Amino acid sequence: MKTRLQVLNCEYAVRGEIVTIAQKLQQELKDNPGSHPFDEILYCNLGNPQALGQQPITFFREVLVLRDQPAILDRAGTRGLFGADAIERAHKIQDQIPGRATGAYSHSQGTKGLRDTIAAGIEARDGFRADPNDIFLTDGASPVRRMAFSVPFLSTRFIRLQLHSMVALLYLIILMKQWDGDWKFSELENQLETAKLNGISVRALVVINPGNPTGQVLAENNQREIVEFCKKEGLILLADEMLIGMPRCIRRMFMCRTSSSTHLRKSLVRWDTVKMISPLYLFTPCLKGIVESVENEEVTWKYLVRPEIKDQIYKVASVNLCSNISGQILASLIMNPPKAGDESHESYSAEKNKILSSLARHARTLEDAINSLEGIRCNRAEGAMYLFPRIQLPQKAIEAARAANTAPDAFYCRHLLNATGIVVVPGSGFGQVPGTWHFRCTIIPSEDKIPAIISRQEKFHEKFMDEFRK
Amino acid sequence: MKTRLQVLNCEYAVRGEIVTIAQKLQQELKDNPGSHPFDEILYCNLGNPQALGQQPITFFREVLVLRDQPAILDRAGTRGLFGADAIERAHKIQDQIPGRATGAYSHSQGTKGLRDTIAAGIEARDGFRADPNDIFLTDGASPVRRMAFSVPFLSTRFIRLQLHSMVALLYLIILMKQWDGDWKFSELENQLETAKLNGISVRALVVINPGNPTGQVLAENNQREIVEFCKKEGLILLADEMLIGMPRCIRRMFMCRTSSSTHLRKSLVRWDTVKMISPLYLFTPCLKGIVESVENEEVTWKYLVRPEIKDQIYKVASVNLCSNISGQILASLIMNPPKAGDESHESYSAEKNKILSSLARHARTLEDAINSLEGIRCNRAEGAMYLFPRIQLPQKAIEAARAANTAPDAFYCRHLLNATGIVVVPGSGFGQVPGTWHFRCTIIPSEDKIPAIISRQEKFHEKFMDEFRK
């Protein structure tokens, strides 16, 4: 139970005490303008781009809208308001949905026709066969974890503890990579040994790649090592590869930063050519809010996903009926966007590139600004929309935090918020190498907010360091 | 763990083995037309109206669509395709959503502006103050149960067992009402005593009203008894009152069937005038797929929802970020539909009444047909879209079922499916009075399917009873 609560605390970090304070400050600013030394709250805590001004892709929205209100699909006025290919795609999707109704529950794995489209998109991207019957569409990654650990095959209380232990373990791995330039494989083995010595019989490893909160990407050889490690130790590999499935160009932006130019192109599932000797299971989310689960084909049928196990997974999925239909449709659109020659192709590409180049600019600007601060070191964002700077806090600040019964990085983040209105997440909420302190901030605030964020953070940081210097 | 798996099996019933067989048959019919003695599968298993041809309400869809594609909100062509009040409402909702973005995560309890609208709708309906800060919008009822039982205050392993025990208990109560004309209060007390004797320290009672699978409504005095019982025993009351929050006219359809003409109008929360001496907590869903939780105000602040408990509930809610925004908007529209004088009021009323009168016709037709069958007795549908006929099976059928290692009602349902293509849910999947057998069927298939359902079921039933008569 203790572990479970720890994890609650951990996950809660992103929307926790700091956010509650931020909302209070926002209300105070509204009720009494001028009551704080800043005039707005700057949310850098959540990977929530559209809340911060990022515009949705028109083609995606057009198709969603035409599916939700098919009454206007064939009206004359519709052609003037929507792209011809969006209308055509909406018709196609209407045929894929049983009952042609987006207001109905779907198959528990997601609508079959949409899974067909997604499977074809994965095949085109990764170059191996993806079976739509092996794909489960869910509302984000949390239901996948719940599903995986509710399957009787996995469901003992011990397993729940293991999951959480392994999550903590994972973050350590990624931090290793971040600070030593590469990931220490021996650290993973050590953690497993420690867990075993503590009586935890480890059954699964969760890999989040690109990492959250670090934004770092596991190199190709590290990915291979992890797969081999899971085989050797008989672990289930749960791979949360959210950004892997995002339109390739979103990842391409980051690629120049990584040592290998290809290792981001495909998901871990490409290791299907390795002959597997132990269970291996992979969840490959394809965009924020939608998750698809793809099983390694060879492994699937030979070792892990014996039909009775897959039946159990389906059973657990069916308890919650199905994921939301708009999300399912969106997943199929992302895996099959407008192609060259389609009416919407040009606007789609322009909108997408605008988002990507803006993200790249933000990442560089924020990295540079943060790295210029005393005692802070920040790695380059490689594959996610997060930065996870490490901060060397003065001893007096650490002591003041302990006196206030707070983690030192949370102490720093609260001071930052109260002085500047900037909201970031303390690293202690995620788990970090003992004795180190971090905060996570996103690279997604809109262009016009960036200068304010940088100048306020600089001024605050200088003052904070001076105050606690000795 | 055993209990947990029992519950998995139970909830799975609605989409379980029978549905898997149905999908297989459907594929066979597609691949080899004429391969079965019927030409289509008739799904009467799931409360999924729009999958069976029920049309969505135009006004609701128009507002949703205009919110998802605000680019067209102010275009000239839009006025020709959408109602003026839908455009106005979409503008209003745009102002209620921070960042004006439906593609973003919201506050974990749901967007504040939408909760304001919902709270005002509850106040107007139930006549007591509803605080938007006490409302949590979720994706259906399952997350509410998970939330309630993850709160540290409640979260022991024992509680999980209790929840499930109490769910089973509840179904017994409703069946009592169904078969004896009224609900036996003593049965609830007996069940509680039995649970205590088995070492289960019961902490909560889940009430689903109107009942699922029975479609029955608890009379006003029974509701009062349950509230008093929870007070006396110190139980948390979790009230799943999905249909209570549906537009009142949907319920009015059923009202002529009940002894009291008013007891469906308001939720159990109206018992706020009763002085509470123990914790009481109520979840009041307001439509299929959307749940709002309303706390009894007086109780809330005096007894149960001390601020630190509410903080815990918020914490658990925030782990899964938020419910889907379209659902949140829909909840606000249902609690504040077009009013007399609004452009869409006439079409809204006409569409709604069409749905309701169709449901009422279906319910009567199916009830009468089922009650005419040998050995089957079916109560009137009072408040939900389900019928839950009790079936007296011949001894030989019961023995054949046991030989096949199947519950007798599941045996009947499987034979029904294989002979007719009709999909219903065995009562044994929900829990029923020992020694009785039922099936649940919905009243929502489209008008043109009803005659086929009735004639096929009649022919099958006669043959089945003859085959197993002696």
mmCIF file of C-alpha atoms in Angstrom, chain B residues 105-328:
data_model
loop_
_atom_site.group_PDB
_atom_site.id
_atom_site.type_symbol
_atom_site.label_atom_id
_atom_site.label_comp_id
_atom_site.label_asym_id
_atom_site.label_seq_id
_atom_site.Cartn_x
_atom_site.Cartn_y
_atom_site.Cartn_z
ATOM 1 C CA TYR B 105 -6.333 18.685 -21.128
ATOM 2 C CA SER B 106 -8.734 20.481 -18.805
ATOM 3 C CA HIS B 107 -8.798 20.915 -15.040
ATOM 4 C CA SER B 108 -8.876 17.425 -13.521
ATOM 5 C CA GLN B 109 -12.426 17.887 -12.231
ATOM 6 C CA GLY B 110 -13.530 19.151 -15.640
ATOM 7 C CA THR B 111 -13.579 22.679 -17.095
ATOM 8 C CA LYS B 112 -14.813 25.097 -14.443
ATOM 9 C CA GLY B 113 -17.193 27.013 -16.772
ATOM 10 C CA LEU B 114 -18.890 23.796 -17.872
ATOM 11 C CA ARG B 115 -19.241 22.683 -14.252
ATOM 12 C CA ASP B 116 -20.914 26.036 -13.531
ATOM 13 C CA THR B 117 -23.527 25.276 -16.194
ATOM 14 C CA ILE B 118 -24.042 21.747 -14.886
ATOM 15 C CA ALA B 119 -24.380 22.931 -11.286
ATOM 16 C CA ALA B 120 -27.006 25.482 -12.347
ATOM 17 C CA GLY B 121 -28.909 22.711 -14.161
ATOM 18 C CA ILE B 122 -28.847 20.478 -11.076
ATOM 19 C CA GLU B 123 -30.062 23.341 -8.879
ATOM 20 C CA ALA B 124 -32.940 24.050 -11.244
ATOM 21 C CA ARG B 125 -33.896 20.366 -11.291
ATOM 22 C CA ASP B 126 -33.413 19.339 -7.675
ATOM 23 C CA GLY B 127 -33.979 22.586 -5.832
ATOM 24 C CA PHE B 128 -30.911 22.688 -3.632
ATOM 25 C CA ARG B 129 -27.606 24.422 -4.071
ATOM 26 C CA ALA B 130 -25.023 22.492 -6.156
ATOM 27 C CA ASP B 131 -21.448 23.748 -5.874
ATOM 28 C CA PRO B 132 -19.461 23.441 -9.129
ATOM 29 C CA ASN B 133 -16.339 22.879 -7.004
ATOM 30 C CA ASP B 134 -17.910 19.658 -5.713
ATOM 31 C CA ILE B 135 -18.527 18.254 -9.198
ATOM 32 C CA PHE B 136 -16.081 15.817 -10.825
ATOM 33 C CA LEU B 137 -16.672 15.060 -14.524
ATOM 34 C CA THR B 138 -15.409 11.597 -15.506
ATOM 35 C CA ASP B 139 -15.475 9.215 -18.477
ATOM 36 C CA GLY B 140 -18.378 7.061 -17.274
ATOM 37 C CA ALA B 141 -19.031 5.428 -13.913
ATOM 38 C CA SER B 142 -16.011 3.102 -13.699
ATOM 39 C CA PRO B 143 -13.468 5.901 -13.042
ATOM 40 C CA VAL B 144 -15.746 7.169 -10.239
ATOM 41 C CA ARG B 145 -15.675 3.794 -8.522
ATOM 42 C CA ARG B 146 -11.907 3.640 -8.994
ATOM 43 C CA MET B 147 -11.520 7.160 -7.612
ATOM 44 C CA ALA B 148 -13.718 6.566 -4.597
ATOM 45 C CA PHE B 149 -11.846 3.426 -3.659
ATOM 46 C CA SER B 150 -8.386 4.851 -4.251
ATOM 47 C CA VAL B 151 -8.827 7.607 -1.717
ATOM 48 C CA PRO B 152 -6.544 6.754 1.215
ATOM 49 C CA PHE B 153 -9.475 7.219 3.572
ATOM 50 C CA LEU B 154 -11.051 4.213 1.855
ATOM 51 C CA SER B 155 -8.141 2.436 0.310
ATOM 52 C CA THR B 156 -7.487 -0.832 2.020
ATOM 53 C CA ARG B 157 -7.607 -4.125 0.298
ATOM 54 C CA PHE B 158 -10.629 -4.963 2.383
ATOM 55 C CA ILE B 159 -12.561 -2.144 0.824
ATOM 56 C CA ARG B 160 -12.047 -3.520 -2.642
ATOM 57 C CA LEU B 161 -13.609 -6.782 -1.551
ATOM 58 C CA GLN B 162 -16.418 -4.905 0.105
ATOM 59 C CA LEU B 163 -17.223 -2.893 -2.961
ATOM 60 C CA HIS B 164 -17.664 -6.018 -4.958
ATOM 61 C CA SER B 165 -19.614 -7.809 -2.251
ATOM 62 C CA MET B 166 -21.933 -4.875 -2.036
ATOM 63 C CA VAL B 167 -22.468 -4.769 -5.760
ATOM 64 C CA ALA B 168 -23.627 -8.366 -5.629
ATOM 65 C CA LEU B 169 -25.786 -7.481 -2.656
ATOM 66 C CA LEU B 170 -27.405 -4.660 -4.549
ATOM 67 C CA TYR B 171 -28.526 -6.798 -7.425
ATOM 68 C CA LEU B 172 -30.262 -9.079 -4.955
ATOM 69 C CA ILE B 173 -32.177 -6.133 -3.573
ATOM 70 C CA ILE B 174 -33.458 -5.105 -6.936
ATOM 71 C CA LEU B 175 -34.481 -8.622 -7.813
ATOM 72 C CA MET B 176 -36.427 -8.757 -4.566
ATOM 73 C CA LYS B 177 -38.360 -5.759 -5.696
ATOM 74 C CA GLN B 178 -38.866 -7.274 -9.058
ATOM 75 C CA TRP B 179 -40.332 -10.548 -7.910
ATOM 76 C CA ASP B 180 -42.221 -9.643 -4.802
ATOM 77 C CA GLY B 181 -43.656 -6.382 -5.997
ATOM 78 C CA ASP B 182 -41.566 -4.496 -3.501
ATOM 79 C CA TRP B 183 -38.106 -4.476 -2.124
ATOM 80 C CA LYS B 184 -37.413 -6.449 1.054
ATOM 81 C CA PHE B 185 -35.456 -4.182 3.338
ATOM 82 C CA SER B 186 -34.671 -7.050 5.716
ATOM 83 C CA GLU B 187 -32.755 -8.738 2.899
ATOM 84 C CA LEU B 188 -30.268 -5.859 2.880
ATOM 85 C CA GLU B 189 -29.778 -6.179 6.632
ATOM 86 C CA ASN B 190 -29.325 -9.958 6.307
ATOM 87 C CA GLN B 191 -26.698 -9.522 3.610
ATOM 88 C CA LEU B 192 -24.800 -7.048 5.739
ATOM 89 C CA GLU B 193 -24.866 -9.449 8.697
ATOM 90 C CA THR B 194 -23.663 -12.318 6.507
ATOM 91 C CA ALA B 195 -20.820 -10.181 5.178
ATOM 92 C CA LYS B 196 -19.796 -9.237 8.729
ATOM 93 C CA LEU B 197 -19.884 -12.891 9.827
ATOM 94 C CA ASN B 198 -17.539 -13.673 6.929
ATOM 95 C CA GLY B 199 -15.046 -11.154 8.287
ATOM 96 C CA ILE B 200 -15.770 -8.480 5.697
ATOM 97 C CA SER B 201 -15.927 -5.057 7.300
ATOM 98 C CA VAL B 202 -18.402 -3.387 4.985
ATOM 99 C CA ARG B 203 -17.779 0.287 4.309
ATOM 100 C CA ALA B 204 -19.899 1.251 1.311
ATOM 101 C CA LEU B 205 -23.141 0.517 -0.474
ATOM 102 C CA VAL B 206 -23.437 0.968 -4.232
ATOM 103 C CA VAL B 207 -26.961 1.711 -5.432
ATOM 104 C CA ILE B 208 -27.719 1.642 -9.140
ATOM 105 C CA ASN B 209 -31.068 3.315 -9.634
ATOM 106 C CA PRO B 210 -32.848 2.767 -11.986
ATOM 107 C CA GLY B 211 -31.428 -0.730 -11.834
ATOM 108 C CA ASN B 212 -29.136 -2.410 -14.289
ATOM 109 C CA PRO B 213 -29.858 -5.139 -15.420
ATOM 110 C CA THR B 214 -33.445 -4.975 -14.187
ATOM 111 C CA GLY B 215 -34.553 -1.542 -15.379
ATOM 112 C CA GLN B 216 -36.524 -1.225 -12.098
ATOM 113 C CA VAL B 217 -36.870 1.913 -9.997
ATOM 114 C CA LEU B 218 -36.558 2.095 -6.219
ATOM 115 C CA ALA B 219 -39.704 3.584 -4.653
ATOM 116 C CA GLU B 220 -39.378 6.765 -2.628
ATOM 117 C CA ASN B 221 -39.770 4.996 0.722
ATOM 118 C CA ASN B 222 -37.124 2.429 -0.273
ATOM 119 C CA GLN B 223 -34.727 5.238 -1.177
ATOM 120 C CA ARG B 224 -35.332 6.777 2.219
ATOM 121 C CA GLU B 225 -34.766 3.394 3.921
ATOM 122 C CA ILE B 226 -31.444 2.984 2.125
ATOM 123 C CA VAL B 227 -30.265 6.427 3.195
ATOM 124 C CA GLU B 228 -31.286 5.736 6.812
ATOM 125 C CA PHE B 229 -29.633 2.318 6.674
ATOM 126 C CA CYS B 230 -26.344 3.851 5.495
ATOM 127 C CA LYS B 231 -26.520 6.427 8.275
ATOM 128 C CA LYS B 232 -27.188 3.748 10.905
ATOM 129 C CA GLU B 233 -24.423 1.436 9.683
ATOM 130 C CA GLY B 234 -21.924 4.197 8.903
ATOM 131 C CA LEU B 235 -21.714 3.219 5.230
ATOM 132 C CA ILE B 236 -20.670 5.434 2.344
ATOM 133 C CA LEU B 237 -23.499 5.523 -0.163
ATOM 134 C CA LEU B 238 -22.341 5.484 -3.783
ATOM 135 C CA ALA B 239 -25.428 6.242 -5.847
ATOM 136 C CA ASP B 240 -25.127 5.503 -9.559
ATOM 137 C CA GLU B 241 -28.223 7.280 -10.831
ATOM 138 C CA MET B 242 -27.379 7.538 -14.476
ATOM 139 C CA LEU B 243 -30.882 7.979 -15.796
ATOM 140 C CA ILE B 244 -31.912 10.438 -13.077
ATOM 141 C CA GLY B 245 -29.873 13.087 -14.791
ATOM 142 C CA MET B 246 -31.167 12.402 -18.274
ATOM 143 C CA PRO B 247 -33.592 14.941 -19.680
ATOM 144 C CA ARG B 248 -36.622 14.646 -17.458
ATOM 145 C CA CYS B 249 -38.916 13.676 -20.283
ATOM 146 C CA ILE B 250 -36.937 10.511 -20.885
ATOM 147 C CA ARG B 251 -37.909 9.514 -17.393
ATOM 148 C CA ARG B 252 -41.437 10.831 -17.693
ATOM 149 C CA MET B 253 -42.087 8.182 -20.268
ATOM 150 C CA PHE B 254 -41.632 5.556 -17.605
ATOM 151 C CA MET B 255 -43.394 7.345 -14.812
ATOM 152 C CA CYS B 256 -46.885 6.145 -15.474
ATOM 153 C CA ARG B 257 -45.580 2.715 -14.637
ATOM 154 C CA THR B 258 -44.463 3.521 -11.117
ATOM 155 C CA SER B 259 -46.519 3.822 -7.982
ATOM 156 C CA SER B 260 -45.236 7.277 -7.175
ATOM 157 C CA SER B 261 -45.303 9.879 -9.881
ATOM 158 C CA THR B 262 -42.602 12.033 -8.369
ATOM 159 C CA HIS B 263 -39.913 9.808 -6.958
ATOM 160 C CA LEU B 264 -37.955 9.770 -10.192
ATOM 161 C CA ARG B 265 -37.745 13.502 -10.535
ATOM 162 C CA LYS B 266 -34.801 14.078 -8.305
ATOM 163 C CA SER B 267 -31.729 12.250 -7.261
ATOM 164 C CA LEU B 268 -31.195 10.617 -3.880
ATOM 165 C CA VAL B 269 -29.276 13.759 -2.948
ATOM 166 C CA ARG B 270 -32.540 15.494 -2.147
ATOM 167 C CA TRP B 271 -32.317 13.815 1.275
ATOM 168 C CA ASP B 272 -30.156 16.701 2.335
ATOM 169 C CA THR B 273 -32.952 17.793 4.632
ATOM 170 C CA VAL B 274 -32.376 14.673 6.712
ATOM 171 C CA LYS B 275 -29.895 15.394 9.448
ATOM 172 C CA MET B 276 -26.953 13.133 8.748
ATOM 173 C CA ILE B 277 -24.944 11.438 11.417
ATOM 174 C CA SER B 278 -22.577 9.468 9.227
ATOM 175 C CA PRO B 279 -20.657 9.852 6.004
ATOM 176 C CA LEU B 280 -22.787 9.955 2.888
ATOM 177 C CA TYR B 281 -21.476 10.467 -0.566
ATOM 178 C CA LEU B 282 -23.388 10.403 -3.810
ATOM 179 C CA PHE B 283 -22.385 10.067 -7.403
ATOM 180 C CA THR B 284 -25.022 11.291 -9.793
ATOM 181 C CA PRO B 285 -24.228 10.509 -13.373
ATOM 182 C CA CYS B 286 -26.117 12.714 -15.754
ATOM 183 C CA LEU B 287 -25.949 10.709 -18.936
ATOM 184 C CA LYS B 288 -24.476 7.580 -20.394
ATOM 185 C CA GLY B 289 -20.754 8.163 -20.752
ATOM 186 C CA ILE B 290 -20.575 11.215 -18.523
ATOM 187 C CA VAL B 291 -20.713 11.232 -14.782
ATOM 188 C CA GLU B 292 -20.969 14.111 -12.444
ATOM 189 C CA SER B 293 -20.574 13.659 -8.742
ATOM 190 C CA VAL B 294 -22.699 15.737 -6.469
ATOM 191 C CA GLU B 295 -22.167 15.792 -2.770
ATOM 192 C CA ASN B 296 -24.938 16.373 -0.354
ATOM 193 C CA GLU B 297 -24.114 19.841 0.759
ATOM 194 C CA GLU B 298 -24.964 19.659 4.424
ATOM 195 C CA VAL B 299 -23.278 16.300 4.809
ATOM 196 C CA THR B 300 -20.365 17.287 2.708
ATOM 197 C CA TRP B 301 -18.886 19.917 4.875
ATOM 198 C CA LYS B 302 -20.015 18.684 8.226
ATOM 199 C CA TYR B 303 -19.232 15.004 8.040
ATOM 200 C CA LEU B 304 -17.651 13.452 5.032
ATOM 201 C CA VAL B 305 -15.880 15.804 2.739
ATOM 202 C CA ARG B 306 -13.529 17.448 5.092
ATOM 203 C CA PRO B 307 -11.211 19.541 2.894
ATOM 204 C CA GLU B 308 -8.370 17.029 3.254
ATOM 205 C CA ILE B 309 -10.615 14.211 1.957
ATOM 206 C CA LYS B 310 -11.689 16.282 -1.019
ATOM 207 C CA ASP B 311 -8.030 17.046 -1.689
ATOM 208 C CA GLN B 312 -7.411 13.297 -1.819
ATOM 209 C CA ILE B 313 -10.260 12.783 -4.268
ATOM 210 C CA TYR B 314 -8.877 15.571 -6.441
ATOM 211 C CA LYS B 315 -5.437 13.976 -6.250
ATOM 212 C CA VAL B 316 -6.743 10.649 -7.499
ATOM 213 C CA ALA B 317 -8.705 12.400 -10.261
ATOM 214 C CA SER B 318 -5.609 14.261 -11.381
ATOM 215 C CA VAL B 319 -3.592 11.080 -11.914
ATOM 216 C CA ASN B 320 -5.627 10.392 -15.048
ATOM 217 C CA LEU B 321 -5.489 14.083 -16.047
ATOM 218 C CA CYS B 322 -9.108 14.704 -17.099
ATOM 219 C CA SER B 323 -12.179 13.297 -18.815
ATOM 220 C CA ASN B 324 -12.667 13.846 -22.540
ATOM 221 C CA ILE B 325 -13.681 17.406 -23.419
ATOM 222 C CA SER B 326 -16.448 16.499 -25.870
ATOM 223 C CA GLY B 327 -18.140 14.574 -23.072
ATOM 224 C CA GLN B 328 -17.761 17.508 -20.713
#
